[in-house]
Coordinates of C-alpha atoms in Angstrom, one line a residue:
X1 CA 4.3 -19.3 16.0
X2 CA 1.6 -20.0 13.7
X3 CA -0.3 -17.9 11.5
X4 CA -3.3 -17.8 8.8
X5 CA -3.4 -14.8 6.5
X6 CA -6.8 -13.8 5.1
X7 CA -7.0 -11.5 2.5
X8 CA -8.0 -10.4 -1.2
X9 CA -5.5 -11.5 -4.3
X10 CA -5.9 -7.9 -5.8
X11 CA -5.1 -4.7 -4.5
X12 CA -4.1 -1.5 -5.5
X13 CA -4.2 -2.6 -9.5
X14 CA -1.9 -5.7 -8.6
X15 CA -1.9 -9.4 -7.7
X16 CA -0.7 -10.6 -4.6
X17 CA 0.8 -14.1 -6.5
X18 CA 1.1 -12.8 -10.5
X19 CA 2.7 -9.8 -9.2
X20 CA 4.3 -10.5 -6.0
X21 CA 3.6 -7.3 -4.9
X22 CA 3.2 -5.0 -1.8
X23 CA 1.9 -5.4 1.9
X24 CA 0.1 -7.9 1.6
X25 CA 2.8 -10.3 -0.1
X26 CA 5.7 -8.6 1.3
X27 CA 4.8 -8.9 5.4
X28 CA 3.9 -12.8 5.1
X29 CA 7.1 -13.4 3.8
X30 CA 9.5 -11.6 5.7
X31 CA 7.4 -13.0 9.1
X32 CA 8.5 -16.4 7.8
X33 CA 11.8 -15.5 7.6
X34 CA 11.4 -14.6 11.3
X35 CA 11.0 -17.9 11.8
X36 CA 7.7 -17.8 11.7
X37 CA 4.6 -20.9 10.2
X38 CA 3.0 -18.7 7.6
X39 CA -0.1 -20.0 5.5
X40 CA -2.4 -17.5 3.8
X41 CA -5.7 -18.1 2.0
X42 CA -6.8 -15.7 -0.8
X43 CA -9.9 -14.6 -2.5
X44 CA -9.2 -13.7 -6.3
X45 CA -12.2 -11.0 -8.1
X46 CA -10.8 -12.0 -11.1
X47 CA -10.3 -15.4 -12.7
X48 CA -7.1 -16.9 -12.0
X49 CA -6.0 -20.5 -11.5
X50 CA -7.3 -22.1 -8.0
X51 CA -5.4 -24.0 -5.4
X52 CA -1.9 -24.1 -3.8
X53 CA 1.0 -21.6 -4.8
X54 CA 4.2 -21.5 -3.3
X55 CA 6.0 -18.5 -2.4
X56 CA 9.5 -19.1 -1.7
X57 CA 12.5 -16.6 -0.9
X58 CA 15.4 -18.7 -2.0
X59 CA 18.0 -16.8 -0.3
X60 CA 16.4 -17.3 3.0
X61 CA 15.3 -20.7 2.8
X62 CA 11.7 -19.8 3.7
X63 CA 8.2 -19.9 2.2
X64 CA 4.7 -18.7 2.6
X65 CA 2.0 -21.7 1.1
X66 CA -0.7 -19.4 -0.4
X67 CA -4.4 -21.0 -1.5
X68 CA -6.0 -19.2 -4.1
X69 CA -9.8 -19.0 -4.4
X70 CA -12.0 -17.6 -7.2
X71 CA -15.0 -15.3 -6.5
X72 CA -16.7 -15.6 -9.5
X73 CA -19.0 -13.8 -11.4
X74 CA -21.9 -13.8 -9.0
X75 CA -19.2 -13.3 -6.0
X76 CA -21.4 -14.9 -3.1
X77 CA -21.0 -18.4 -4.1
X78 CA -17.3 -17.6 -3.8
X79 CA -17.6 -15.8 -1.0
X80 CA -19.5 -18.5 0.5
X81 CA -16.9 -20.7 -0.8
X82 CA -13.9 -19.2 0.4
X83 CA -15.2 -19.0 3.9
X84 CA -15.5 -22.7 4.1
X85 CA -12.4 -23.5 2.9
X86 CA -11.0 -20.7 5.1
X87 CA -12.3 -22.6 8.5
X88 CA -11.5 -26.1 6.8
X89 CA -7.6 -24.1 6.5
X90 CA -7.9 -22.8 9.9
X91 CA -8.6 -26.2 11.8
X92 CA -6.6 -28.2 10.0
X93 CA -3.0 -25.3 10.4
X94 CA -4.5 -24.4 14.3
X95 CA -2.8 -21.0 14.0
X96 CA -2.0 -19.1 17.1
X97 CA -3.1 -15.9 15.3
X98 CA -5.0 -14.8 12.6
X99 CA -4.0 -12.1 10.6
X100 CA -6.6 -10.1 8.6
X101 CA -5.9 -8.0 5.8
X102 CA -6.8 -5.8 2.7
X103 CA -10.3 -4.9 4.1
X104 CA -13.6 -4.7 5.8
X105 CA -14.6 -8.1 4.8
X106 CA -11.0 -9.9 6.0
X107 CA -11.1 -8.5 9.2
X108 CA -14.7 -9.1 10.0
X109 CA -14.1 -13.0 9.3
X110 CA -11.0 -12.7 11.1
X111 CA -12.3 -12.0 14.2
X112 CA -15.2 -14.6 13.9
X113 CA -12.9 -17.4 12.8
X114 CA -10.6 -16.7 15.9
X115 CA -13.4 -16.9 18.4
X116 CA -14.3 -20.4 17.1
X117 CA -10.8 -21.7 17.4
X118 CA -10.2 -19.8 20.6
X119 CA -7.6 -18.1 18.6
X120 CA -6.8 -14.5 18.4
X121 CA -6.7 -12.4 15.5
X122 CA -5.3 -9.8 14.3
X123 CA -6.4 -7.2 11.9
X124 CA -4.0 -4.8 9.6
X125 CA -5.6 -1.6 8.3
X126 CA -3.2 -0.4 5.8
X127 CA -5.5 1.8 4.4
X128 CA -8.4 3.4 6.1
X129 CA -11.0 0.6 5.2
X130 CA -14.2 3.1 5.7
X131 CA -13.2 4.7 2.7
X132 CA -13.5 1.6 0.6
X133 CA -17.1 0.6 -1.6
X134 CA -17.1 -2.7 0.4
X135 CA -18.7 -0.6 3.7
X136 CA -20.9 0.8 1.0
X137 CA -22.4 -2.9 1.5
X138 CA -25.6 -2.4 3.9
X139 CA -24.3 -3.4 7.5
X140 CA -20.8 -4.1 6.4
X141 CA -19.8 -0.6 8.4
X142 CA -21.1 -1.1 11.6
X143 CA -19.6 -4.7 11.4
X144 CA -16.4 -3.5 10.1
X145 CA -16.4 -1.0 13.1
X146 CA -16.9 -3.6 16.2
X147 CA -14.1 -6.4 14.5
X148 CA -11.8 -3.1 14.7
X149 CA -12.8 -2.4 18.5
X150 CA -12.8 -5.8 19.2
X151 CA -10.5 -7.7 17.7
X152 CA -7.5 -9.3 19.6
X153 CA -4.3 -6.5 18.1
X154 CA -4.7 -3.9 15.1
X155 CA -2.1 -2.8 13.6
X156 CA -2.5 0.5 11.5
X157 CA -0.2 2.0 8.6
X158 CA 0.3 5.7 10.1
X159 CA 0.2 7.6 13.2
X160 CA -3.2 9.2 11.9
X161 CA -5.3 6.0 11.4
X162 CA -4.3 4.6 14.7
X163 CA -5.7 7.7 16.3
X164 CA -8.8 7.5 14.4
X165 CA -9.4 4.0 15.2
X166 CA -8.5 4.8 18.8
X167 CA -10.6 7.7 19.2
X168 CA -13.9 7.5 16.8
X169 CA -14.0 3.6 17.0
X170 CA -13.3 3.8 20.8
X171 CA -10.6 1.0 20.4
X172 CA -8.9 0.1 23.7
X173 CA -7.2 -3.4 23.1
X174 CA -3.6 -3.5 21.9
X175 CA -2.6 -1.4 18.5
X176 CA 0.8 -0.9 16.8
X177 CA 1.8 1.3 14.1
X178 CA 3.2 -0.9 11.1
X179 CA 4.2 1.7 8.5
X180 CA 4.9 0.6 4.7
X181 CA 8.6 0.0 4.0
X182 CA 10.1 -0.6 0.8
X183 CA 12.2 -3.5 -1.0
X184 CA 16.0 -2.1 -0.4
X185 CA 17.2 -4.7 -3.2
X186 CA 14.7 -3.0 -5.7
X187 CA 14.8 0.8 -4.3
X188 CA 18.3 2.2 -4.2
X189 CA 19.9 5.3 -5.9
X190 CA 20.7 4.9 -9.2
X191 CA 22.3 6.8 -11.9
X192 CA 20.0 9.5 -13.8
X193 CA 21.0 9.6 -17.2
X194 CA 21.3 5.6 -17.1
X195 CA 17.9 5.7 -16.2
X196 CA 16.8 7.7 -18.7
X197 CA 18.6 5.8 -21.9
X198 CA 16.8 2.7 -20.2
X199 CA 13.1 4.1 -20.7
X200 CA 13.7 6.9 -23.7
X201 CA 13.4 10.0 -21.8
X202 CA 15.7 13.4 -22.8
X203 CA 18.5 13.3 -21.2
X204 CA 18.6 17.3 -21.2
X205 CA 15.0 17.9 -19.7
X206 CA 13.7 18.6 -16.9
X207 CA 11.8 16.6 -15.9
X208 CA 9.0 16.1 -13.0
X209 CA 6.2 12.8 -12.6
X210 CA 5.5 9.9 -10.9
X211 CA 4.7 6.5 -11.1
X212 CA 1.4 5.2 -9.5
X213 CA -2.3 5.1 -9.5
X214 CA -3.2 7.7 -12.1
X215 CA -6.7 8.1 -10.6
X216 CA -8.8 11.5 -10.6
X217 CA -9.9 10.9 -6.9
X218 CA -6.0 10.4 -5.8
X219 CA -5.6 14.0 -6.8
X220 CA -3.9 13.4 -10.0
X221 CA -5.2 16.2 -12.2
X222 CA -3.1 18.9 -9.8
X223 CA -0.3 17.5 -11.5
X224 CA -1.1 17.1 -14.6
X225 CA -2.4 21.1 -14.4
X226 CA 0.2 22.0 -12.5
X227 CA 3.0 21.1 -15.6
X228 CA 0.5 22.9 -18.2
X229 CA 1.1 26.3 -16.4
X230 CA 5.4 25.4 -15.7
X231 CA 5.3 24.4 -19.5
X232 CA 4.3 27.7 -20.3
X233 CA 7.0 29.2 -18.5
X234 CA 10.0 26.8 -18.2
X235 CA 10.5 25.8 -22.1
X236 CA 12.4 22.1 -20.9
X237 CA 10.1 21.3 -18.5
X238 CA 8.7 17.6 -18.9
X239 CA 6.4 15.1 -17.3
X240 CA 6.6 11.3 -17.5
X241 CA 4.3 9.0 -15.8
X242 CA 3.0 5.5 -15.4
X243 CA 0.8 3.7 -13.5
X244 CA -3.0 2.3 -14.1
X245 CA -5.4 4.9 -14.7
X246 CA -9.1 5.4 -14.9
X247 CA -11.8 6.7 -17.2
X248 CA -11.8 9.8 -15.6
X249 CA -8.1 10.5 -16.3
X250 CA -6.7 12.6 -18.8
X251 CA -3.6 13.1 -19.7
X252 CA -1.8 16.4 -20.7
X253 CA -0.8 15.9 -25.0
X254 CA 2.4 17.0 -26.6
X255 CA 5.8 16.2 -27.3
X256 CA 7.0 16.7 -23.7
X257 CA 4.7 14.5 -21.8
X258 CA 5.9 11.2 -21.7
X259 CA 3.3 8.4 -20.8
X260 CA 5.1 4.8 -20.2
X261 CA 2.0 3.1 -19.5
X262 CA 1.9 0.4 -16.8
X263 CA 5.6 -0.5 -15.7
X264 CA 6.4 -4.2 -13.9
X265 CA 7.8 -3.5 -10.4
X266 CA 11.7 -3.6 -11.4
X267 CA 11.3 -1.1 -13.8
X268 CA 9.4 1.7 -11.3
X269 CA 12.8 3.0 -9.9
X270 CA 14.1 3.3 -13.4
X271 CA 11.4 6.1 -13.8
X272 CA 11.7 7.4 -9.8
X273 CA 15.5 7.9 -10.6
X274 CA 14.8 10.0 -14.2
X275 CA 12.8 12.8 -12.0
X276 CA 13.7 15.9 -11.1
X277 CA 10.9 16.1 -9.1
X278 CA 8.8 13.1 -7.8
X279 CA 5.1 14.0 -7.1
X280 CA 3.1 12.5 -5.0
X281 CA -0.7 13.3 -5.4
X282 CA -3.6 12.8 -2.7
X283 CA -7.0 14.6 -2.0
X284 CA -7.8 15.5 1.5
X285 CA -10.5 12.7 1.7
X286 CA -11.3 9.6 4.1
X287 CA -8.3 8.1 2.5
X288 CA -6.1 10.7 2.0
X289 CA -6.4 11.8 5.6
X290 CA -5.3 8.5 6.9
X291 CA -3.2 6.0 4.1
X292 CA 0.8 6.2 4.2
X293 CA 1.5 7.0 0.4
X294 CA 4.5 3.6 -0.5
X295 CA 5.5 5.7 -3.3
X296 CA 7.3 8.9 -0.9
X297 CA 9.2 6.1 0.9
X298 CA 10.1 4.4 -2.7
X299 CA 11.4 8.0 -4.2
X300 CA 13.0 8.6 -0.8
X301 CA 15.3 5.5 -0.8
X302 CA 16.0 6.2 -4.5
X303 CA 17.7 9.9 -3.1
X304 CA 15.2 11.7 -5.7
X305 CA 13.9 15.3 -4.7
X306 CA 10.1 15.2 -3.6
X307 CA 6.8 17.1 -3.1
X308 CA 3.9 16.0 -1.7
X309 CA 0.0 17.2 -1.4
X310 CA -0.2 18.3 2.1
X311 CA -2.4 16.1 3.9
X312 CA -2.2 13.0 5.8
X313 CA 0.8 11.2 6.8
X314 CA 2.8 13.6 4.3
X315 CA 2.7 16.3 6.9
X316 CA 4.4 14.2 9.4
X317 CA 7.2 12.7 7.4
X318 CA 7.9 15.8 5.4
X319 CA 7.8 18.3 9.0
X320 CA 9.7 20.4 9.0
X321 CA 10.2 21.2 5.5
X322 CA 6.5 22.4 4.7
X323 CA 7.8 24.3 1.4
X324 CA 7.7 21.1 -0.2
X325 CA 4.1 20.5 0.0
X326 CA 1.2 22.0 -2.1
X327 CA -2.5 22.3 -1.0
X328 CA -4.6 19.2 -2.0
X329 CA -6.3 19.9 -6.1
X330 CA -4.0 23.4 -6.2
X331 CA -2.3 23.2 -9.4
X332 CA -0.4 26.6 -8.7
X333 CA 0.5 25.1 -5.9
X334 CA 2.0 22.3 -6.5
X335 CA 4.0 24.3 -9.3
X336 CA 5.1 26.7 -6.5
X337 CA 6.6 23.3 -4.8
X338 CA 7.9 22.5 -7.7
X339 CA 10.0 24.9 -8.6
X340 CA 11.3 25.4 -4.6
X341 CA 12.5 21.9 -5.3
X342 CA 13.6 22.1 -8.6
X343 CA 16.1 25.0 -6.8
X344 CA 16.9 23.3 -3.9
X345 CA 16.8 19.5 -4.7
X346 CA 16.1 18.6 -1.2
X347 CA 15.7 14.9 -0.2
X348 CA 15.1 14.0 3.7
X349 CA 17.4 12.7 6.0
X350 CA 17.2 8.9 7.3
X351 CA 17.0 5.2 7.0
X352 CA 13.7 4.4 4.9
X353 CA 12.7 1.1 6.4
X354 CA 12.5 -2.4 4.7
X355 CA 9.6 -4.6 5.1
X356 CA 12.1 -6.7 7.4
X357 CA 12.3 -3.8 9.9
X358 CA 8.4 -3.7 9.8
X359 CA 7.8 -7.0 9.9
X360 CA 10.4 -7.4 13.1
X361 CA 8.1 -4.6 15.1
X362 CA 5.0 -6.8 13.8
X363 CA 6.3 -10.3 14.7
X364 CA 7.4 -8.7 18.1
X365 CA 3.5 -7.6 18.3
X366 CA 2.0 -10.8 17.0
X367 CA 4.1 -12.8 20.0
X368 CA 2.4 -10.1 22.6
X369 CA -0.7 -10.7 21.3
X370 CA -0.7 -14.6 21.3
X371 CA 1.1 -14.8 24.6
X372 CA -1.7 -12.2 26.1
X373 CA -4.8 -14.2 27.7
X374 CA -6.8 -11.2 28.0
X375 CA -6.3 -9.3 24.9

């Protein structure tokens, strides 16, 4: 089977080809070593070198030929640009599906581009895409909408999402549920006080954290109030964090917050396995309601405690153990959750899946889809 990826080169702070990061790399890749023709084509907001980059899994003998195209400063041109070459990529690879991702725009395309090839396309919501400033773009919504009821197979990133798209979007064509998964040769349980000598933390505290988007409207500021009111009562409490932050954050001070700044991917579990406690922030918001949070399955395939802000998928994977989730923006809460796990270091049951599992359920998909003449 053949298949074109369309999507964005940064998400989520990182770069799909600098980084080699997440989803959006991760999926391509392990569908090629399904077996499967993978070419993607990219649009970079930032300025980054143009053209071809190969992305090779050595091990497998496979690769995913990427093509990397520059918005630039003004954006349309580039946008205008990267359409072109998109089609131009499209005729010349004749894929049997197109798979959208990363956003409104992707998907929209998508399902254009498929029609004129009498292809079928495919569009992955990893994210619930209405909460993104792209639909802010007059029109983009309502456009966004009908490629979601209309295109060929969606796939969505938790149980939530695919009922939203089912039910308020009045989807009725095919749609899976492709969770996130993690990298099993990157997230594993590791020893604590290792950990901690690797990254400088005490190895006598306790400590609690994360590592992730340090943004204000992911919730973040419950934690960081929550640990001013346990550091007034638990003298060896500390918090350590890292991850990309906004203007709007701000950061508790003192000698028992530890801030380690942006960490490269192989050094995240390092900080995961130094916890006590994980956190894992969210508001109940248009995301928050509807993403599947990477980081619980990441701290839950490194064996670390957890707790979670109750909303979204959270409920579902953390059911029935509701003591471990706090209110959404409830400090006191999340330092009640704390402090249940801090006494009964709970971490749930189960296989956290790879993105080969995922990817597996997604080829399996794709093949439906293709093979279906009236989808």
């Amino acid at each position: 089977m053949r298949l074109l990826v369309l999507t964005k080169r940064q998400y989520t702070t990182k770069d799909l080809l600098d980084d080699r990061f997440g989803r959006l790399r991760e999926l391509p890749l392990a569908l090629a070593r399904c077996g499967q023709e993978v070419t993607g084509i990219c649009l970079s907001y930032r300025d980054r070198d143009e053209g071809t980059v190969v992305d090779e899994d050595r091990n497998a003998g496979v690769r995913v030929i990427w093509h990397s195209v520059n918005a630039g400063r003004t954006k349309l041109p580039g946008l205008v640009r990267f359409m072109r070459q998109a089609s131009k990529l499209a005729h010349r690879t004749q894929p049997d599906v197109i798979l959208a991702f990363s956003d409104s725009f992707y998907g929209i395309m998508g399902v254009q581009l498929a029609r004129r090839l009498n292809s079928k396309c495919v569009f992955d919501l990893y994210d619930n895409f209405e909460s993104f400033g792209s639909t802010s773009i007059p029109g983009m919504l309502p456009l966004y909408k009908r490629a979601v009821r209309v295109a060929d197979g969606v796939t969505c990133v938790s149980n939530a999402l695919m009922h939203l798209v089912r039910e308020s979007y009045k989807r009725d064509k095919p749609t899976a549920l492709i969770p996130n998964a993690i990298d099993s040769s990157v997230f594993y349980p590791r020893d604590k006080a290792k950990c901690r000598q690797a990254l400088g933390l005490p190895l006598d505290a306790t400590i609690i954290g994360t590592a992730g988007a340090l943004h204000k409207n992911r919730g973040i500021d419950a934690l960081f109030r929550g640990f001013e009111a346990l550091s007034k009562q638990e003298a060896n409490i500390h918090l350590a964090v890292a991850g990309s932050r906004d203007r709007a954050t701000r950061l508790p001070s003192g000698p028992r917050v530890h801030d380690l700044s942006v960490l490269p991917l192989s050094k995240v579990p390092l900080l995961l396995s130094s916890l006590d406690v994980a956190v894992v922030c969210n508001k109940d918001s248009l995301f928050g309601r509807y993403c599947f949070p990477q980081k619980a399955y990441e701290i839950i395939a490194c064996r670390v405690p957890m707790v979670a802000a109750d909303v979204g998928a959270m409920k579902e994977l953390m059911h029935p153990h509701a003591q471990y989730l706090f209110k959404p923006d409830d400090p006191s809460d999340l330092a009640r959750a704390v402090r249940a796990q801090l006494d009964a270091r709970f971490v749930p049951d189960g296989n956290v899946p790879t993105w080969d599992d995922v990817a597996g359920e997604l080829e399996r998909f794709l093949h439906s889809i293709a093979e279906n003449d009236s989808a």
